[in-house]
Tab-separated table of N, CA and C in Angstrom:
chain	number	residue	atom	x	y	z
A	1361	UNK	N	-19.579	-81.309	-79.982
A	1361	UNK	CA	-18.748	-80.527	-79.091
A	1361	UNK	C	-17.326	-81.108	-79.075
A	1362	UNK	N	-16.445	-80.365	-79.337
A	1362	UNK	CA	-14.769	-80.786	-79.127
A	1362	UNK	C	-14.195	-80.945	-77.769
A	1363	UNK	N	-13.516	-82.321	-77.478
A	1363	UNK	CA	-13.555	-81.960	-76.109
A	1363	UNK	C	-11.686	-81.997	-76.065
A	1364	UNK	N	-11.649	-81.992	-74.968
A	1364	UNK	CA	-10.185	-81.710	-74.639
A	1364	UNK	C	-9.750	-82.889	-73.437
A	1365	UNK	N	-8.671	-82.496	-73.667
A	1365	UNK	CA	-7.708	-83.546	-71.932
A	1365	UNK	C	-6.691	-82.308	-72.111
A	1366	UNK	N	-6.421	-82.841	-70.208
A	1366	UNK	CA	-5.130	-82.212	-69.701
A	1366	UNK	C	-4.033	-82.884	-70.210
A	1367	UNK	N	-2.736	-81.831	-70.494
A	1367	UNK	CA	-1.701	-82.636	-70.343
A	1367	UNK	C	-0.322	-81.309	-69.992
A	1368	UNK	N	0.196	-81.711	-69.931
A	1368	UNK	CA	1.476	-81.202	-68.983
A	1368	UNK	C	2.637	-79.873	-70.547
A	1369	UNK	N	2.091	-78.919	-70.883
A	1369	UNK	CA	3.129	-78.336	-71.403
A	1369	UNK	C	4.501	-77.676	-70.459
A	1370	UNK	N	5.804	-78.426	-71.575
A	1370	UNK	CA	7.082	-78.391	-70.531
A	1370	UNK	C	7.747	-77.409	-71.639
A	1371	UNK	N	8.877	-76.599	-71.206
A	1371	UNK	CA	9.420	-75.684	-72.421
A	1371	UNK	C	10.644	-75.745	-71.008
A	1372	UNK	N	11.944	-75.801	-71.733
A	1372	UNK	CA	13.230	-76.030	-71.100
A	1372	UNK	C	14.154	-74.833	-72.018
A	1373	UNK	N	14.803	-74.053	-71.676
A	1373	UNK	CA	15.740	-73.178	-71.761
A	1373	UNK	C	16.557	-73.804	-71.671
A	1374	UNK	N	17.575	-73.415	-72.373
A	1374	UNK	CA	19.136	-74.703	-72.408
A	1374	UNK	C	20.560	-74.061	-73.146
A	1375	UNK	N	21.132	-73.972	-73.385
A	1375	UNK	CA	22.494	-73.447	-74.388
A	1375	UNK	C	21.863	-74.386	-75.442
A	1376	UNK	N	22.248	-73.918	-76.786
A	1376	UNK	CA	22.376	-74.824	-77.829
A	1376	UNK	C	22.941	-75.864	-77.823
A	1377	UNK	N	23.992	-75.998	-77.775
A	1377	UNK	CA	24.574	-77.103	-77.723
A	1377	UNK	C	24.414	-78.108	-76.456
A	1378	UNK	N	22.816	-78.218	-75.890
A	1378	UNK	CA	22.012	-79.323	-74.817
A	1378	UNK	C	21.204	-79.504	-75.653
A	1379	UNK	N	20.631	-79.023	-76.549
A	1379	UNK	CA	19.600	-79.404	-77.550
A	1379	UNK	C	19.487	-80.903	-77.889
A	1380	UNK	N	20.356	-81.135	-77.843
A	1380	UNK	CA	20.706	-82.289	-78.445
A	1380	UNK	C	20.115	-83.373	-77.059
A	1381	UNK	N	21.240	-83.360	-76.002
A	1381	UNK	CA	20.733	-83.659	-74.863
A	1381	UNK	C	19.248	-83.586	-74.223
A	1382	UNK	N	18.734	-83.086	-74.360
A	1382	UNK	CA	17.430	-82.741	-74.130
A	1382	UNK	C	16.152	-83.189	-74.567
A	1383	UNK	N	16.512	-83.029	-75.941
A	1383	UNK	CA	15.745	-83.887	-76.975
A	1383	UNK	C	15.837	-85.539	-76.435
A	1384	UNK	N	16.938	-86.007	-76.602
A	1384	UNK	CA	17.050	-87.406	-76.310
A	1384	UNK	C	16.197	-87.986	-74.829
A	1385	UNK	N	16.487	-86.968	-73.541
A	1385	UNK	CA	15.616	-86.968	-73.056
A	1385	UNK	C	13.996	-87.349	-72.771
A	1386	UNK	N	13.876	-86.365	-74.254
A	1386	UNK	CA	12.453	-86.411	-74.295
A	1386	UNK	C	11.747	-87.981	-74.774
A	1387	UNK	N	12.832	-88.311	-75.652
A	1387	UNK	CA	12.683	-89.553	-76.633
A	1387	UNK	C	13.151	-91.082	-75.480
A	1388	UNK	N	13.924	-90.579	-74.658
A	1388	UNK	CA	13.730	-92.035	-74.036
A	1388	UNK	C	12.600	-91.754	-72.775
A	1389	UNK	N	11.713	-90.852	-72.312
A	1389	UNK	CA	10.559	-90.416	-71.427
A	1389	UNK	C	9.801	-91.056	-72.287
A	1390	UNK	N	9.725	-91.430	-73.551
A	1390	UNK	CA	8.524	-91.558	-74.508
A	1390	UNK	C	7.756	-90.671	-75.380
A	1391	UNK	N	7.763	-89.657	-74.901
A	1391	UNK	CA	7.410	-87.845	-75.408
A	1391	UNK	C	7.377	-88.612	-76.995
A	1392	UNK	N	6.175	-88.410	-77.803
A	1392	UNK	CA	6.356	-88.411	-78.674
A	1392	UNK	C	6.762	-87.315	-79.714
A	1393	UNK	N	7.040	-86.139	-79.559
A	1393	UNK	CA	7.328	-84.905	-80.374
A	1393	UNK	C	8.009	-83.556	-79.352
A	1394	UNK	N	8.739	-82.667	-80.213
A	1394	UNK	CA	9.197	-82.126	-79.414
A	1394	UNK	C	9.559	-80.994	-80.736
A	1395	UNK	N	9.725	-79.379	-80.295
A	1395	UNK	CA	10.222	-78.296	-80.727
A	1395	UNK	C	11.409	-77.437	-80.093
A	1396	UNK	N	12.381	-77.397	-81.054
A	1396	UNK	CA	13.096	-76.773	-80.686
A	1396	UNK	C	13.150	-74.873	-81.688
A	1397	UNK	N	13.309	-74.158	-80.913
A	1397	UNK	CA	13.325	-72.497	-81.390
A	1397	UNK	C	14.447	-71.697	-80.464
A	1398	UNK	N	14.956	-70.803	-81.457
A	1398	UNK	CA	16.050	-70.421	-80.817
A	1398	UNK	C	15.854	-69.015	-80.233
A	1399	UNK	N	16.524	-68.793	-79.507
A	1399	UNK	CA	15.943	-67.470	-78.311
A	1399	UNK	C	17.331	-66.760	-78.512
A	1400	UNK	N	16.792	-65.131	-78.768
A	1400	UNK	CA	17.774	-64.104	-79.157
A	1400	UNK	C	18.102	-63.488	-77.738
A	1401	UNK	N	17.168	-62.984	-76.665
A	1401	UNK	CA	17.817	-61.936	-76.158
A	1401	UNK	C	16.742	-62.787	-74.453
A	1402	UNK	N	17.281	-61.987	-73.083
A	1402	UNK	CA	16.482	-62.358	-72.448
A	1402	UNK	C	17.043	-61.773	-70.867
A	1403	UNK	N	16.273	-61.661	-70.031
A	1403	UNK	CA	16.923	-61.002	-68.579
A	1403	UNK	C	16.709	-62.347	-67.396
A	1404	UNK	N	17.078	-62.329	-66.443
A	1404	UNK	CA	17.078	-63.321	-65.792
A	1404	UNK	C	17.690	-62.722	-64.189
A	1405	UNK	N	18.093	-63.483	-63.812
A	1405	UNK	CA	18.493	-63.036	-62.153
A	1405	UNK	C	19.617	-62.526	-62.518
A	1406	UNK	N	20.491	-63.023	-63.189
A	1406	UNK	CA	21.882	-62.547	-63.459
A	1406	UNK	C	22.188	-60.864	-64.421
A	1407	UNK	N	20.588	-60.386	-65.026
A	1407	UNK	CA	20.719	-59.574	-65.725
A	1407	UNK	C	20.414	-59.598	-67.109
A	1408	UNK	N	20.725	-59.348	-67.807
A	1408	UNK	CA	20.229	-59.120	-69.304
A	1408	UNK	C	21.226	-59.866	-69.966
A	1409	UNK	N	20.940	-60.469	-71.010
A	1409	UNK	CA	21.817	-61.271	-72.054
A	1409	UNK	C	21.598	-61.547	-73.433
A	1410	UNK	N	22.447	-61.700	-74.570
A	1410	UNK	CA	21.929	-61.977	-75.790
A	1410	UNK	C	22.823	-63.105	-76.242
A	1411	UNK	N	22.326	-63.606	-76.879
A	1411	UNK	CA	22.736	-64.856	-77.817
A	1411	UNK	C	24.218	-64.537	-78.376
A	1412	UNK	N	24.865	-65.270	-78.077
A	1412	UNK	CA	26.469	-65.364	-78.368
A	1412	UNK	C	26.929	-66.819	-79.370
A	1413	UNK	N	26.775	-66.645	-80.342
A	1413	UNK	CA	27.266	-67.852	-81.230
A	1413	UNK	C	28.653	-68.240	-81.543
A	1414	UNK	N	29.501	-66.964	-81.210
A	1414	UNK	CA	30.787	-67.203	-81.075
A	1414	UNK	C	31.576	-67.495	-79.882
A	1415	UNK	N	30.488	-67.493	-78.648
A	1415	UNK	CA	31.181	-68.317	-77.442
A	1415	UNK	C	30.328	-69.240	-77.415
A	1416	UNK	N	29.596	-69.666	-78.302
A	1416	UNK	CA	28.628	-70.548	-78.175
A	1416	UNK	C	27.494	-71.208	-76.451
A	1417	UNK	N	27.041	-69.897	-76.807
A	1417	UNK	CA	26.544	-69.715	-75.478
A	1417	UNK	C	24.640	-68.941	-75.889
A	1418	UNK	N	24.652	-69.361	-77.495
A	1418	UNK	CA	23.205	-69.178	-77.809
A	1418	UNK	C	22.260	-69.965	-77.105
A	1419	UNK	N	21.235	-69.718	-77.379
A	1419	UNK	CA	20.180	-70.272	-76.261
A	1419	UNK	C	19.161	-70.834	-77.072
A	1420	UNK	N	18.147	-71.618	-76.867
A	1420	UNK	CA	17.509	-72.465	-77.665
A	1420	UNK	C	15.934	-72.854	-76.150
A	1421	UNK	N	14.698	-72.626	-76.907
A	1421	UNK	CA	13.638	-73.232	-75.980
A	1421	UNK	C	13.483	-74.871	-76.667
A	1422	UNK	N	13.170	-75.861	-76.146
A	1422	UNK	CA	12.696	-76.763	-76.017
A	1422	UNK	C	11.006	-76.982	-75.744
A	1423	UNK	N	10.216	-77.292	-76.439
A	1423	UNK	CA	8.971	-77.238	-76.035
A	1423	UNK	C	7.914	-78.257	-76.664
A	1424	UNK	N	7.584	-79.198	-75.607
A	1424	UNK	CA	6.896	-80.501	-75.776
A	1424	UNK	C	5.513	-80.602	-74.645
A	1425	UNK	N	4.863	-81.267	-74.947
A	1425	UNK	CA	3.934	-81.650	-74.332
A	1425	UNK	C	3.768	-83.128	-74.378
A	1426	UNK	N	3.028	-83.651	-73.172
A	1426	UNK	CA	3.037	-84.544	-72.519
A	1426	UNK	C	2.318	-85.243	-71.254
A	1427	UNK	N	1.535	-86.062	-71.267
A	1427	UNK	CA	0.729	-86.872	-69.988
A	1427	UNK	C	1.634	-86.389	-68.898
A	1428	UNK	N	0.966	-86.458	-67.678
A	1428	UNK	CA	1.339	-86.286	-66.264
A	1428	UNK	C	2.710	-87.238	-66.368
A	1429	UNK	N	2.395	-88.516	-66.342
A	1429	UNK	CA	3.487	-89.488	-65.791
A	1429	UNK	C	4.878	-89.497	-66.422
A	1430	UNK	N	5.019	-89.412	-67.866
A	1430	UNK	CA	5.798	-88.813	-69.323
A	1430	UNK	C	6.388	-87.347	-68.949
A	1431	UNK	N	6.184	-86.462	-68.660
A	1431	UNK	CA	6.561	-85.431	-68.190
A	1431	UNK	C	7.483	-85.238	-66.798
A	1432	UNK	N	6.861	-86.423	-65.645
A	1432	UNK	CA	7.770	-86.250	-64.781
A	1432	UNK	C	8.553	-87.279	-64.831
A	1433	UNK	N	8.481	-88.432	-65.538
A	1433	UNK	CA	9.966	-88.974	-65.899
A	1433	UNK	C	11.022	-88.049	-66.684
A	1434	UNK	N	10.626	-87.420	-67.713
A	1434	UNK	CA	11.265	-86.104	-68.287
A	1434	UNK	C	11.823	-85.501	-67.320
A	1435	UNK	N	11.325	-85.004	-66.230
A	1435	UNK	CA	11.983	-83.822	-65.410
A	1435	UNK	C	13.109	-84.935	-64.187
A	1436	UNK	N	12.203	-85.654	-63.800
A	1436	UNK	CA	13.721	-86.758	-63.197
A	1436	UNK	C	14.821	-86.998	-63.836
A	1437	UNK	N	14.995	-87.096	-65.086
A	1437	UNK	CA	15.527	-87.651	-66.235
A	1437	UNK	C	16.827	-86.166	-66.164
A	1438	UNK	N	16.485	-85.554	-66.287
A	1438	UNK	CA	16.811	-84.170	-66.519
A	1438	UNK	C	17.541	-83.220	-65.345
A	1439	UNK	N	16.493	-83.581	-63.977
A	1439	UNK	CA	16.984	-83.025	-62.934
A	1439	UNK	C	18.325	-82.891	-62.183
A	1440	UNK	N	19.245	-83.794	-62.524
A	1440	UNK	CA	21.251	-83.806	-62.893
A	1440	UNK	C	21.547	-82.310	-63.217
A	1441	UNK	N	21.112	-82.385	-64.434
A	1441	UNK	CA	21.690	-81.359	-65.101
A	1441	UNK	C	21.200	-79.796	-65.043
A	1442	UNK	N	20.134	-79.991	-64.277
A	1442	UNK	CA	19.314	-78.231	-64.725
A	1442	UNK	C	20.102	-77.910	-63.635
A	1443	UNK	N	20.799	-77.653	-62.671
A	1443	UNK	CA	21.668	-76.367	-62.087
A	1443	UNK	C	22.863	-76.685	-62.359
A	1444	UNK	N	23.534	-77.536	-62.903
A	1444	UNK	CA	25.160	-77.469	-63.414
A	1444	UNK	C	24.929	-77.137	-64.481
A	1445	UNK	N	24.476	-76.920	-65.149
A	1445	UNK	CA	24.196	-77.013	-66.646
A	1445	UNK	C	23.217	-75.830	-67.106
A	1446	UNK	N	22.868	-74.974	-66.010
A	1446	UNK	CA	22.019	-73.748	-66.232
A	1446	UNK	C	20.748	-73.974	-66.690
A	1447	UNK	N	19.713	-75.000	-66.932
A	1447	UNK	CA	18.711	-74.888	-67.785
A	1447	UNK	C	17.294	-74.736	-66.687
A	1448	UNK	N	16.387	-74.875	-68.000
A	1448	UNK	CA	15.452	-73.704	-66.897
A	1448	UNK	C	14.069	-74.385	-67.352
A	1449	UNK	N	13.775	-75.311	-66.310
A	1449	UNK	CA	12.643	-76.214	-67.017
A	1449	UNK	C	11.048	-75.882	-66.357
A	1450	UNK	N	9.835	-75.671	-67.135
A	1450	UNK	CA	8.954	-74.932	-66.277
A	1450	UNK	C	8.146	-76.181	-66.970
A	1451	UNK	N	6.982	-76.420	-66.108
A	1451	UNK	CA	5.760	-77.059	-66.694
A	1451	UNK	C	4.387	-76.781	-66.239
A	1452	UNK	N	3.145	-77.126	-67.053
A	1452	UNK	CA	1.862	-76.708	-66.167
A	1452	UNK	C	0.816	-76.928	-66.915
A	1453	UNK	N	-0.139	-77.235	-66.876
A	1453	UNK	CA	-1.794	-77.812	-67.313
A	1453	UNK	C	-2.288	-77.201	-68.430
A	1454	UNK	N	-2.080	-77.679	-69.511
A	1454	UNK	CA	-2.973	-76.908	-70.429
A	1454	UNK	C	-4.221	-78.371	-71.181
A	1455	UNK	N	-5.016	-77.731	-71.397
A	1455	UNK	CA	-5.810	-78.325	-72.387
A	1455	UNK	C	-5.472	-78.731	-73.586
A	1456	UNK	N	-5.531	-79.528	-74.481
A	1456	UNK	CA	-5.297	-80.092	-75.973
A	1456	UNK	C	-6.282	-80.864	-76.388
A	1457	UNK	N	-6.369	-80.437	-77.458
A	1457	UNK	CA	-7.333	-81.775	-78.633
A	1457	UNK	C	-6.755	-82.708	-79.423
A	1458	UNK	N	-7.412	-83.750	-79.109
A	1458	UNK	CA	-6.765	-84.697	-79.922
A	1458	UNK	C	-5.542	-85.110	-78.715
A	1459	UNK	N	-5.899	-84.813	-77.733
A	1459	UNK	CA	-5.255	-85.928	-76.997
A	1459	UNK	C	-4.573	-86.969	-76.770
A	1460	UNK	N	-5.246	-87.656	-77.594
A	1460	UNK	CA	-4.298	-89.290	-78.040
A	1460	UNK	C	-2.916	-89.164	-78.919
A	1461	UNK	N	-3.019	-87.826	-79.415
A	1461	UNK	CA	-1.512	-87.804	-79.924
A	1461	UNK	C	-0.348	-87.137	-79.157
A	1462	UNK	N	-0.943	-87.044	-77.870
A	1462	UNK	CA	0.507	-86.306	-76.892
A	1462	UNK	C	0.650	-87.622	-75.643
């Protein structure tokens, strides 16, 4: 039987150009791995929006997983910047195998 553990999937919305920021983030939390994918179009409180590369105002998800304790150093780590900085950090319980590698 395959078994599983909890661990904390986090996915952060950000401008492109936090990517960078973010990532590093993840890497001094300990996070061993992390994905970045870029996001075309999307609605929000403010309304509808699409990816602007010439005001550089494209958008990019962030998406890592991570132990309980690793995750909320991540979001302390982070918590500065998510309302000056617009980003949009969600997290919550999923199952994984192979465990020992998140």
């Amino acid at each position: 039987m395959i078994e599983t553990v909890i661990r904390k999937r986090i996915e952060i919305l950000a401008d492109s150009a936090l990517a960078r920021r973010v990532t590093d983030a993840i890497d001094r939390a300990g996070i061993t791995g992390w994905t970045v994918t870029p996001v075309t179009s999307g609605k929000g409180r403010d309304g509808q929006w699409r990816e602007e590369r010439v005001l550089g105002t494209d958008k990019v998800f962030v998406l890592t997983i991570a132990p309980q304790e690793k995750a909320m150093a991540l979001a302390e780590d982070l918590a500065p910047i998510l309302s000056s900085h617009g980003l949009l950090l969600t997290m919550w319980d999923v199952e994984v195998i192979r465990g020992e590698r998140f």
